Coordinates of C-alpha atoms and ligand atoms in Angstrom, one line a residue:
M1 CA 15.0 -39.6 -2.9
P2 CA 12.8 -38.8 -5.9
I3 CA 12.6 -35.3 -7.2
R4 CA 9.6 -33.4 -5.8
T5 CA 6.7 -33.0 -8.0
P6 CA 6.0 -29.3 -8.8
V7 CA 3.4 -27.4 -6.8
H8 CA 0.4 -26.6 -8.9
F9 CA -1.4 -23.3 -8.8
P10 CA -5.0 -22.6 -9.7
A11 CA -5.6 -21.4 -13.2
A12 CA -3.5 -18.3 -13.7
P13 CA -5.3 -15.0 -13.6
V14 CA -5.7 -13.0 -16.8
V15 CA -3.6 -10.1 -15.6
A16 CA -0.4 -10.3 -13.8
L17 CA 0.2 -9.0 -10.3
T18 CA 3.3 -7.3 -9.0
L19 CA 6.0 -8.1 -6.6
L20 CA 3.9 -7.1 -3.6
L21 CA 1.7 -10.1 -4.3
G22 CA 4.7 -12.5 -4.6
G23 CA 4.1 -13.6 -1.1
S24 CA 6.4 -15.9 0.6
L25 CA 6.2 -18.5 3.2
P26 CA 8.4 -19.2 6.2
A27 CA 11.3 -21.4 5.9
G28 CA 10.3 -25.0 6.2
A29 CA 6.6 -24.3 6.1
A30 CA 6.2 -25.9 2.7
T31 CA 8.1 -29.0 3.6
T32 CA 7.4 -29.9 7.2
N33 CA 4.0 -31.3 7.6
A34 CA 3.3 -33.3 10.7
R35 CA -0.4 -33.7 9.7
P36 CA -1.8 -35.7 6.9
T37 CA -0.9 -34.1 3.5
P38 CA -4.0 -34.1 1.3
S39 CA -4.1 -34.2 -2.5
V40 CA -5.1 -30.7 -3.3
P41 CA -4.6 -29.8 -6.9
A42 CA -6.1 -26.4 -6.6
A43 CA -3.9 -25.2 -3.7
A44 CA -0.5 -23.8 -4.1
H45 CA 0.6 -25.0 -0.7
V46 CA -1.0 -26.8 2.2
A47 CA 0.9 -26.2 5.3
G48 CA -1.3 -27.6 8.2
G49 CA -3.4 -30.1 6.4
S50 CA -6.6 -30.3 4.3
L51 CA -9.0 -29.4 7.1
A52 CA -8.9 -25.7 6.4
L53 CA -8.0 -25.0 2.8
T54 CA -9.9 -21.7 3.4
P55 CA -10.1 -19.9 6.7
P56 CA -12.5 -21.7 9.2
M57 CA -15.9 -20.1 9.7
G58 CA -18.2 -20.6 12.5
F59 CA -19.2 -19.5 16.0
N60 CA -17.6 -19.4 19.5
N61 CA -19.4 -18.2 22.6
W62 CA -16.5 -16.5 24.4
N63 CA -16.9 -12.9 23.2
S64 CA -20.6 -12.8 24.1
T65 CA -20.9 -15.0 27.3
Q66 CA -17.4 -15.6 28.6
C67 CA -18.0 -18.0 31.5
G68 CA -21.4 -16.5 32.3
A69 CA -24.5 -18.7 33.0
G70 CA -25.8 -17.9 29.5
F71 CA -23.2 -20.3 28.2
D72 CA -25.2 -23.6 28.1
E73 CA -26.8 -26.2 25.9
A74 CA -29.8 -24.0 25.0
M75 CA -27.4 -21.4 23.6
V76 CA -25.4 -23.8 21.6
K77 CA -28.5 -25.5 20.1
G78 CA -30.0 -22.1 19.4
I79 CA -26.9 -21.0 17.5
A80 CA -26.9 -24.2 15.5
D81 CA -30.6 -23.7 14.7
L82 CA -30.0 -20.2 13.5
F83 CA -27.0 -21.2 11.4
V84 CA -29.5 -23.2 9.3
A85 CA -32.6 -20.9 9.6
R86 CA -30.9 -17.6 8.9
G87 CA -28.6 -18.7 6.1
L88 CA -25.3 -18.7 7.9
K89 CA -24.6 -22.3 7.1
D90 CA -25.3 -21.6 3.4
A91 CA -22.9 -18.7 3.6
G92 CA -20.1 -21.0 4.8
Y93 CA -20.3 -20.8 8.6
T94 CA -19.7 -24.4 9.7
Y95 CA -18.2 -24.7 13.2
V96 CA -20.2 -24.3 16.4
N97 CA -17.5 -24.0 19.1
L98 CA -17.6 -24.0 22.9
D99 CA -14.9 -22.0 24.7
D100 CA -13.6 -22.2 28.3
C101 CA -15.8 -23.3 31.3
W102 CA -17.6 -26.2 29.6
A103 CA -16.0 -28.7 32.0
L104 CA -16.1 -29.4 35.8
P105 CA -13.0 -28.3 37.7
Q106 CA -12.0 -31.9 38.4
R107 CA -11.5 -34.9 36.2
D108 CA -13.4 -38.1 37.1
A109 CA -11.9 -41.1 38.8
T110 CA -10.6 -42.4 35.5
G111 CA -9.0 -39.1 34.6
N112 CA -11.5 -38.1 32.1
L113 CA -12.8 -34.5 31.6
V114 CA -16.4 -34.1 32.7
P115 CA -18.9 -31.7 31.1
D116 CA -20.5 -29.3 33.6
P117 CA -23.9 -31.0 34.2
V118 CA -25.6 -27.7 34.9
R119 CA -24.6 -26.1 31.6
F120 CA -24.8 -29.4 29.6
P121 CA -27.2 -31.7 31.3
N122 CA -27.2 -34.2 28.4
G123 CA -23.4 -34.2 28.0
L124 CA -21.4 -33.2 25.0
K125 CA -21.8 -36.3 22.8
A126 CA -25.5 -35.5 22.6
L127 CA -24.8 -31.8 21.8
A128 CA -22.3 -32.8 19.2
D129 CA -24.9 -35.1 17.6
Y130 CA -27.4 -32.3 17.6
V131 CA -24.9 -30.0 15.8
H132 CA -23.9 -32.7 13.4
D133 CA -27.5 -33.5 12.6
K134 CA -27.8 -29.9 11.2
G135 CA -24.9 -30.6 8.9
L136 CA -22.5 -28.5 11.0
K137 CA -19.3 -29.2 13.0
F138 CA -18.7 -29.2 16.7
G139 CA -15.7 -27.5 18.4
L140 CA -14.3 -27.6 21.9
Y141 CA -11.7 -25.8 24.0
S142 CA -8.8 -26.8 26.2
T143 CA -5.4 -25.4 27.1
A144 CA -1.8 -26.6 26.6
G145 CA -1.2 -26.2 30.3
T146 CA -2.4 -27.6 33.6
R147 CA -5.4 -25.2 34.1
T148 CA -7.4 -23.0 31.8
C149 CA -7.5 -19.2 32.0
N150 CA -10.7 -18.9 34.0
S151 CA -10.1 -18.2 37.7
K152 CA -11.9 -21.5 38.6
G153 CA -9.0 -23.2 36.9
F154 CA -10.6 -25.9 34.7
P155 CA -8.3 -28.8 33.9
G156 CA -6.0 -28.4 30.9
G157 CA -4.6 -31.0 28.5
L158 CA -0.9 -30.9 29.4
G159 CA 0.2 -34.5 30.1
H160 CA -3.3 -35.8 29.3
E161 CA -3.1 -35.3 25.5
R162 CA -3.9 -38.8 24.4
Q163 CA -6.7 -39.4 26.9
D164 CA -8.4 -36.1 26.2
A165 CA -8.1 -36.4 22.4
A166 CA -9.5 -39.9 22.5
L167 CA -12.5 -38.7 24.6
W168 CA -13.2 -35.7 22.4
A169 CA -13.0 -38.0 19.3
S170 CA -15.5 -40.3 20.9
W171 CA -17.9 -37.3 21.4
G172 CA -17.5 -36.3 17.8
V173 CA -15.4 -33.2 18.2
D174 CA -14.2 -31.6 14.9
F175 CA -12.3 -28.5 16.1
L176 CA -10.0 -27.9 19.1
K177 CA -9.1 -24.4 20.3
Y178 CA -6.0 -25.1 22.4
D179 CA -5.1 -22.2 24.7
N180 CA -1.9 -21.2 26.5
C181 CA -2.8 -20.7 30.2
G182 CA -1.3 -22.9 32.9
N183 CA 1.7 -23.7 30.6
Q184 CA 4.3 -24.0 33.4
G185 CA 6.8 -22.1 31.2
L186 CA 7.3 -25.2 29.1
D187 CA 8.4 -25.1 25.4
A188 CA 5.4 -23.9 23.3
P189 CA 6.0 -25.9 20.1
G190 CA 6.4 -29.1 22.2
R191 CA 3.2 -28.6 24.1
Y192 CA 1.2 -28.0 20.9
R193 CA 3.0 -30.8 19.1
A194 CA 1.9 -33.2 21.8
M195 CA -1.7 -32.3 21.2
S196 CA -1.4 -32.2 17.4
E197 CA 0.0 -35.8 17.5
A198 CA -2.7 -36.9 20.0
L199 CA -5.5 -35.6 17.7
R200 CA -3.9 -37.3 14.7
A201 CA -3.7 -40.5 16.7
T202 CA -7.5 -40.6 17.2
G203 CA -8.0 -41.1 13.5
R204 CA -10.7 -38.4 13.5
P205 CA -10.0 -35.2 11.5
I206 CA -9.9 -32.6 14.3
L207 CA -8.9 -29.1 13.3
L208 CA -6.3 -27.6 15.7
S209 CA -6.5 -23.9 16.5
V210 CA -3.2 -23.0 18.3
C211 CA -4.2 -20.3 20.8
E212 CA -0.7 -19.3 21.9
W213 CA -1.4 -15.5 21.6
G214 CA 1.7 -15.0 19.3
Q215 CA 4.1 -15.2 22.3
N216 CA 6.6 -17.5 20.7
K217 CA 6.1 -16.6 17.0
P218 CA 3.7 -19.5 16.3
W219 CA 3.6 -18.5 12.6
Q220 CA 7.0 -20.1 12.4
W221 CA 6.1 -23.5 13.8
A222 CA 2.3 -23.8 14.1
P223 CA 1.7 -24.5 10.4
A224 CA 3.2 -27.9 10.9
L225 CA 0.9 -28.6 13.8
G226 CA -2.5 -27.1 13.2
E227 CA -4.6 -25.1 10.8
M228 CA -4.6 -21.7 12.5
W229 CA -2.7 -19.8 15.2
R230 CA -3.5 -16.8 17.3
T231 CA -1.2 -13.9 16.5
T232 CA -2.2 -11.7 19.3
Y233 CA -3.6 -11.5 22.8
D234 CA -7.4 -11.3 23.2
I235 CA -9.6 -9.0 21.3
D236 CA -12.2 -6.8 23.1
D237 CA -15.3 -5.0 21.8
T238 CA -13.6 -1.6 21.2
W239 CA -12.4 0.1 18.1
S240 CA -8.9 0.7 19.5
R241 CA -8.3 -2.9 20.4
M242 CA -9.7 -4.3 17.2
I243 CA -7.7 -2.0 14.9
G244 CA -4.6 -2.6 17.0
L245 CA -4.9 -6.3 16.5
A246 CA -5.4 -5.7 12.8
H247 CA -2.1 -3.8 12.7
Q248 CA -0.3 -6.7 14.4
N249 CA -1.8 -9.3 12.1
Q250 CA -1.2 -7.3 8.9
K251 CA 2.6 -7.8 9.3
L252 CA 2.3 -11.5 9.2
A253 CA 0.8 -11.8 5.7
P254 CA 3.6 -14.0 4.3
Y255 CA 2.8 -16.8 6.7
A256 CA -0.8 -17.4 5.7
A257 CA -1.5 -20.2 3.1
P258 CA -4.2 -22.7 2.4
G259 CA -4.4 -25.0 5.5
A260 CA -2.5 -22.5 7.7
W261 CA -4.0 -19.2 8.8
N262 CA -3.0 -16.2 11.0
D263 CA -5.8 -15.7 13.6
P264 CA -6.2 -12.2 15.0
D265 CA -8.9 -13.5 17.3
M266 CA -12.7 -14.0 17.0
L267 CA -15.2 -11.5 15.8
E268 CA -16.9 -8.9 18.0
V269 CA -19.4 -7.9 15.3
G270 CA -22.8 -7.3 17.0
N271 CA -21.6 -7.1 20.6
G272 CA -22.5 -3.4 21.0
G273 CA -19.1 -1.8 21.8
M274 CA -18.5 -0.5 18.2
T275 CA -20.6 1.3 15.6
D276 CA -21.9 -0.6 12.6
T277 CA -19.4 1.4 10.5
E278 CA -16.6 0.1 12.8
Y279 CA -18.0 -3.5 12.7
R280 CA -18.0 -3.3 8.8
T281 CA -14.3 -2.3 9.0
H282 CA -13.7 -5.2 11.5
F283 CA -15.3 -7.7 9.1
S284 CA -13.7 -6.3 6.0
L285 CA -10.2 -6.4 7.5
W286 CA -10.6 -9.9 8.8
A287 CA -11.7 -11.0 5.4
Q288 CA -8.9 -9.1 3.7
M289 CA -6.5 -10.8 6.1
A290 CA -7.9 -14.2 5.3
A291 CA -8.6 -14.6 9.0
P292 CA -10.9 -17.3 10.5
L293 CA -14.4 -15.8 10.7
L294 CA -15.7 -17.0 14.1
I295 CA -18.8 -15.1 15.1
G296 CA -18.7 -14.0 18.7
T297 CA -22.1 -12.5 19.2
D298 CA -25.3 -14.2 20.5
L299 CA -27.2 -14.7 17.2
R300 CA -30.4 -15.3 19.1
T301 CA -30.5 -11.6 20.0
A302 CA -28.5 -10.1 17.1
D303 CA -30.1 -7.3 15.1
R304 CA -30.6 -6.9 11.4
A305 CA -27.4 -4.9 10.9
T306 CA -25.3 -7.6 12.5
Y307 CA -26.8 -10.3 10.3
D308 CA -26.2 -8.0 7.2
I309 CA -22.6 -7.7 8.1
L310 CA -22.0 -11.4 8.9
L311 CA -23.9 -12.5 5.8
N312 CA -22.2 -10.2 3.2
R313 CA -21.4 -12.9 0.7
D314 CA -19.0 -10.7 -1.4
V315 CA -16.8 -10.0 1.6
I316 CA -17.0 -13.6 2.7
A317 CA -15.9 -14.6 -0.8
V318 CA -12.7 -12.5 -0.3
D319 CA -12.0 -14.3 3.0
Q320 CA -12.7 -17.7 1.5
D321 CA -10.9 -17.2 -1.9
P322 CA -9.2 -20.4 -2.8
L323 CA -5.8 -18.8 -3.7
G324 CA -5.5 -18.4 0.1
R325 CA -3.4 -15.2 0.3
Q326 CA -3.6 -12.9 3.2
G327 CA -3.9 -9.3 1.9
V328 CA -0.9 -7.0 2.4
V329 CA -0.7 -3.3 3.3
V330 CA 0.0 -1.3 0.2
S331 CA 0.2 2.1 1.9
A332 CA -0.5 3.5 5.4
T333 CA -0.2 7.2 5.9
G334 CA -1.9 9.4 8.3
G335 CA -4.4 6.8 9.3
K336 CA -5.4 6.0 5.7
V337 CA -4.6 2.4 5.1
V338 CA -4.8 0.5 1.8
M339 CA -4.7 -3.3 1.6
A340 CA -4.6 -5.5 -1.4
K341 CA -5.5 -9.2 -1.6
P342 CA -4.9 -11.2 -4.8
L343 CA -7.8 -13.5 -5.7
A344 CA -7.8 -16.7 -7.6
D345 CA -9.7 -15.3 -10.7
G346 CA -7.0 -12.6 -11.2
S347 CA -9.0 -9.8 -9.5
V348 CA -7.7 -8.1 -6.4
A349 CA -9.7 -7.2 -3.3
V350 CA -8.9 -3.7 -2.0
T351 CA -9.7 -2.2 1.4
L352 CA -9.6 1.6 1.8
T353 CA -9.7 2.1 5.6
N354 CA -10.0 5.5 7.3
E355 CA -8.7 5.1 10.8
T356 CA -9.0 8.8 11.6
A357 CA -11.9 10.5 13.4
A358 CA -13.0 12.5 10.3
T359 CA -14.2 11.7 6.8
A360 CA -11.2 11.4 4.5
T361 CA -10.4 10.4 0.9
V362 CA -8.4 7.2 0.8
S363 CA -6.9 6.2 -2.6
T364 CA -4.6 4.0 -4.5
T365 CA -4.0 2.9 -8.1
A366 CA -4.3 -0.3 -10.1
T367 CA -0.5 -0.3 -10.4
E368 CA 0.0 0.0 -6.7
I369 CA -2.3 -3.0 -6.0
G370 CA -0.5 -5.0 -8.7
L371 CA -2.9 -4.7 -11.6
G372 CA -1.0 -2.3 -13.7
N373 CA -1.3 -3.6 -17.2
A374 CA -5.0 -3.3 -18.2
D375 CA -6.7 -0.5 -20.1
S376 CA -9.5 -0.3 -17.6
Y377 CA -10.9 -1.9 -14.5
V378 CA -14.3 -2.6 -13.0
L379 CA -14.6 -1.7 -9.3
K380 CA -17.4 -3.4 -7.4
D381 CA -18.1 -1.9 -4.0
L382 CA -18.6 -5.0 -1.8
W383 CA -20.8 -3.1 0.8
S384 CA -22.9 -0.8 -1.4
K385 CA -22.9 -3.3 -4.3
S386 CA -22.5 -0.5 -6.9
A387 CA -20.0 -0.9 -9.6
H388 CA -18.0 1.6 -11.8
S389 CA -15.2 1.6 -14.3
T390 CA -11.8 3.3 -14.0
G391 CA -8.7 3.7 -16.0
G392 CA -6.6 2.9 -12.9
A393 CA -7.5 5.4 -10.1
I394 CA -9.0 3.7 -7.1
G395 CA -10.4 5.9 -4.3
A396 CA -13.3 6.8 -2.1
S397 CA -14.5 9.2 0.5
V398 CA -14.5 7.1 3.6
P399 CA -16.3 8.0 6.9
A400 CA -14.4 8.0 10.1
H401 CA -13.4 4.5 11.1
G402 CA -15.0 3.2 7.9
T403 CA -13.8 0.9 5.2
V404 CA -14.7 0.9 1.5
M405 CA -14.0 -2.5 0.0
Y406 CA -13.7 -3.1 -3.7
R407 CA -13.2 -6.1 -5.9
V408 CA -11.1 -4.8 -8.8
T409 CA -11.3 -6.8 -12.0
P410 CA -9.1 -5.9 -15.0
A411 CA -11.1 -5.3 -18.2
G412 CA -9.3 -4.9 -21.6
Q413 CA -5.7 -6.0 -21.4
K414 CA -3.0 -4.0 -23.1
A415 CA -1.4 -6.0 -25.9
A416 CA 2.0 -7.6 -25.0
A417 CA 5.0 -6.1 -26.7
A418 CA 6.1 -8.0 -29.8
G419 CA 9.7 -9.2 -30.2
T420 CA 12.2 -10.7 -27.7
H421 CA 12.2 -9.0 -24.3
P422 CA 13.6 -9.8 -20.8
L423 CA 11.0 -11.8 -19.0
T424 CA 11.4 -9.5 -16.0
D425 CA 9.9 -6.6 -18.0
R426 CA 6.6 -8.4 -17.2
V427 CA 5.0 -9.0 -13.9
W428 CA 4.1 -12.5 -12.8
S429 CA 0.6 -13.6 -12.2
Q430 CA 1.4 -15.9 -9.3
A431 CA 4.6 -16.7 -7.3
Y432 CA 5.3 -19.3 -4.6
N433 CA 8.8 -19.4 -3.0
S434 CA 9.8 -21.4 -0.1
H435 CA 12.2 -18.9 1.5
G436 CA 11.3 -15.2 1.4
P437 CA 9.8 -13.6 -1.7
V438 CA 10.8 -14.3 -5.3
E439 CA 13.4 -11.6 -6.2
T440 CA 13.5 -9.7 -9.5
D441 CA 17.0 -9.2 -10.9
H442 CA 18.6 -10.4 -7.7
S443 CA 19.4 -13.6 -6.0
N444 CA 17.0 -15.0 -3.4
G445 CA 18.7 -13.9 -0.2
E446 CA 16.1 -16.1 1.7
K447 CA 14.5 -13.5 3.9
P448 CA 13.0 -10.0 3.2
A449 CA 12.4 -8.6 -0.2
G450 CA 15.5 -7.1 -1.7
D451 CA 18.0 -9.0 0.5
G452 CA 19.7 -10.8 -2.5
R453 CA 22.7 -9.9 -4.5
T454 CA 23.6 -9.7 -8.2
L455 CA 22.6 -12.9 -9.9
S456 CA 25.8 -15.0 -10.2
L457 CA 26.4 -18.4 -11.6
R458 CA 29.9 -19.8 -11.3
G459 CA 31.3 -16.3 -11.3
T460 CA 29.3 -15.0 -14.3
T461 CA 26.9 -12.2 -13.2
Y462 CA 23.6 -11.4 -14.8
G463 CA 21.7 -8.1 -14.8
R464 CA 18.2 -9.6 -15.3
G465 CA 16.5 -12.7 -14.0
L466 CA 14.6 -14.2 -11.0
G467 CA 16.1 -15.3 -7.7
T468 CA 14.1 -18.1 -6.2
H469 CA 14.6 -20.8 -3.6
A470 CA 13.5 -24.4 -4.3
P471 CA 10.8 -25.4 -4.1
A472 CA 9.4 -22.5 -6.0
E473 CA 7.0 -21.7 -8.8
V474 CA 6.5 -18.5 -10.8
V475 CA 3.7 -18.2 -13.3
Y476 CA 3.4 -15.7 -16.1
H477 CA 0.3 -15.1 -18.2
L478 CA 1.0 -15.5 -21.9
G479 CA -2.5 -15.6 -23.5
G480 CA -1.2 -17.6 -26.4
E481 CA 0.8 -14.7 -27.7
C482 CA 4.4 -16.0 -27.2
E483 CA 6.5 -18.5 -29.0
R484 CA 9.8 -19.0 -27.4
F485 CA 11.6 -18.8 -24.0
S486 CA 15.3 -19.0 -23.3
V487 CA 17.1 -18.8 -19.9
T488 CA 20.3 -19.8 -18.1
V489 CA 19.6 -21.7 -14.9
G490 CA 21.8 -22.8 -12.0
I491 CA 22.4 -22.6 -8.3
D492 CA 23.5 -19.1 -7.3
D493 CA 27.0 -18.5 -6.0
E494 CA 25.3 -17.2 -2.9
S495 CA 24.9 -20.9 -1.9
A496 CA 28.8 -21.1 -1.7
G497 CA 29.0 -24.3 -3.7
R498 CA 26.3 -26.1 -1.7
G499 CA 22.8 -27.0 -2.8
S500 CA 21.3 -28.8 -5.8
A501 CA 18.0 -28.5 -7.6
V502 CA 16.1 -29.2 -10.8
F503 CA 14.6 -26.5 -13.1
Q504 CA 11.5 -27.1 -15.1
I505 CA 9.7 -25.0 -17.7
W506 CA 6.0 -25.8 -18.1
R507 CA 3.7 -24.5 -20.9
D508 CA 0.4 -24.8 -19.2
D509 CA 0.4 -28.4 -18.0
T510 CA 3.0 -29.6 -20.3
K511 CA 6.7 -29.8 -19.3
V512 CA 8.7 -28.3 -22.1
A513 CA 12.2 -28.3 -20.6
D514 CA 14.0 -29.9 -17.6
S515 CA 17.5 -29.2 -16.5
G516 CA 18.0 -32.4 -14.6
P517 CA 19.8 -32.1 -11.2
L518 CA 22.2 -29.1 -11.1
T519 CA 24.5 -28.5 -8.2
G520 CA 26.2 -25.5 -6.5
T521 CA 29.6 -26.5 -8.0
G522 CA 28.5 -27.8 -11.5
P523 CA 28.0 -25.5 -14.5
A524 CA 24.9 -23.5 -15.3
K525 CA 22.7 -24.7 -18.1
V526 CA 20.8 -23.0 -21.0
L527 CA 17.2 -24.1 -21.4
T528 CA 15.0 -23.2 -24.3
A529 CA 11.3 -23.9 -24.6
D530 CA 8.6 -23.8 -27.3
L531 CA 5.7 -21.8 -25.8
T532 CA 3.5 -21.7 -28.9
G533 CA -0.2 -21.4 -28.0
G534 CA 0.5 -21.5 -24.3
Q535 CA -1.7 -19.6 -21.9
R536 CA 0.8 -19.7 -19.0
L537 CA 4.5 -20.0 -18.6
R538 CA 5.4 -21.8 -15.3
L539 CA 8.9 -21.8 -14.0
V540 CA 9.4 -24.5 -11.4
T541 CA 12.3 -25.4 -9.2
A542 CA 12.4 -28.5 -7.0
A543 CA 15.0 -30.0 -4.6
A544 CA 17.2 -32.6 -6.3
G545 CA 17.2 -35.3 -3.7
D546 CA 19.2 -33.8 -0.8
G547 CA 16.6 -31.6 0.8
I548 CA 16.1 -27.9 0.1
D549 CA 19.0 -26.4 2.0
H550 CA 21.0 -23.9 0.0
D551 CA 18.9 -24.4 -3.1
H552 CA 19.2 -20.8 -4.3
T553 CA 17.9 -21.2 -7.8
D554 CA 18.5 -18.6 -10.4
W555 CA 16.6 -18.0 -13.7
A556 CA 19.3 -15.8 -15.3
D557 CA 18.8 -13.7 -18.4
P558 CA 15.3 -15.0 -19.2
R559 CA 14.1 -13.9 -22.6
L560 CA 10.6 -14.2 -24.0
T561 CA 9.8 -14.0 -27.7
C562 CA 6.2 -13.0 -28.4
Ligands
LIG1 C1 -7.7 -16.9 26.7 C2 -8.0 -17.0 25.2 C3 -9.4 -16.5 25.0 C4 -10.4 -17.3 25.8 C5 -10.1 -17.4 27.2 C6 -10.9 -18.4 28.0 O1 -7.8 -15.6 27.2 O2 -7.1 -16.2 24.5 O3 -9.7 -16.5 23.6 O4 -10.4 -18.6 25.2 O5 -8.7 -17.7 27.4 O6 -10.6 -18.5 29.3

């Protein structure tokens, strides 16, 4: 088997981020891919496929109509019209999706699903055509069970996967929300895999939204089957429910990646149960969590404030950032919650959320959000649009249930220290690791941060270095200021003699050192590299032909001369 080609990141940001941004992916997520793998040079990792390199954006009727009579062809056409007329399409909203209750309770004589002729007198092919003619995409709903959740019990897809997928493809469906009702207690991954394969077999690109409510940890298996997965039970239009779902979803940040998104359910913005301040928090947090942005209000009657929230381009840009990281909680004390989301240009989005019932000051620092090595920073407030400069303090007075959201951009970088220094004195600008986070001065350990041991190669221990697990890539910003790099590489003794991998050092897009295959029993190897003029140092490990199991790859005693 050939050595894997290294993963490629977007251009490295100017200023490094800290460990908290060294997000990890679930075991296997980077390597199992049941859907077509695209060529995506800009993405670090594409788990589910190329259909959602950024979180899907669009509309779904459920939160406003449920199965009421207002759910019909006129509504769907009206939404598509407004997507174009009110600038939502231009802002990135693409999918116009139908939820439960679009079908008749019985299949026809040939076993096909039948659109409800009262709601959709012209059928769904005609409606899909209408949506497509606007340059938009059309989505539908079914369930990985015998009957959908509605009490009328509309037919589900279980056992009908190929027939239903073929029918939807013939109508021009682009997105399937696949629910979990009527599941007969059957294995969840298997039920969703059957539909994933059926959709693929149609030859039409159809995004799969796994709506399994987080019951069987879909973040561990859904990335191989679809592009997004519900992490929670249903949202409702209350502050307590919305913020509770945010808390659940925040914990799952490591599982989000381009092509594979945690879904804390659709937006309630505009439905009337929360204040506009609360809806701004809702929208800010969903963007900060790189969640799908599926509008759930009837745009035909939405007010100006609702449009202003849904069309905040700065907040949408955070959600849609091509780096594809879900923001992480930096601190959460006494209802004051700070989240940080690294962005592709090296800036960081910060949310300062006040979950308490009274105005409060919520604060953090540039160091805490991983931007600790600049002289000053520009803070742009993404709601008020004002900007100011800071030496590192980040804070605001935030109203009850409100969120202040900043984009923090480093300005004026501190000069790197001259001489030869341990690489781990620096913070990396980007890190991808296939099992758990990249560990500093410890072996990989595979799971949570800090679970590794002292770096150890054939019995020799090292105080400094990086513990990764192939495939992995860690990127450092050099800015043309460094000349030389030396490091000892090998498979950590933690692998107990198993595993094999190759280590590569890249100066920008030029490979400047390659270890060749190293094994868990063979000796470690010293690599040196000329970095003169390089903007970025990229440390890449890849499996050496026998899969990625036990490939605990150490970069021991790494030294940088600048
Ligand atoms: C479940 C889903 C909801 C909605 C309804 C429709 O509750 O989680 O999002 O699709 O079914 O019946």
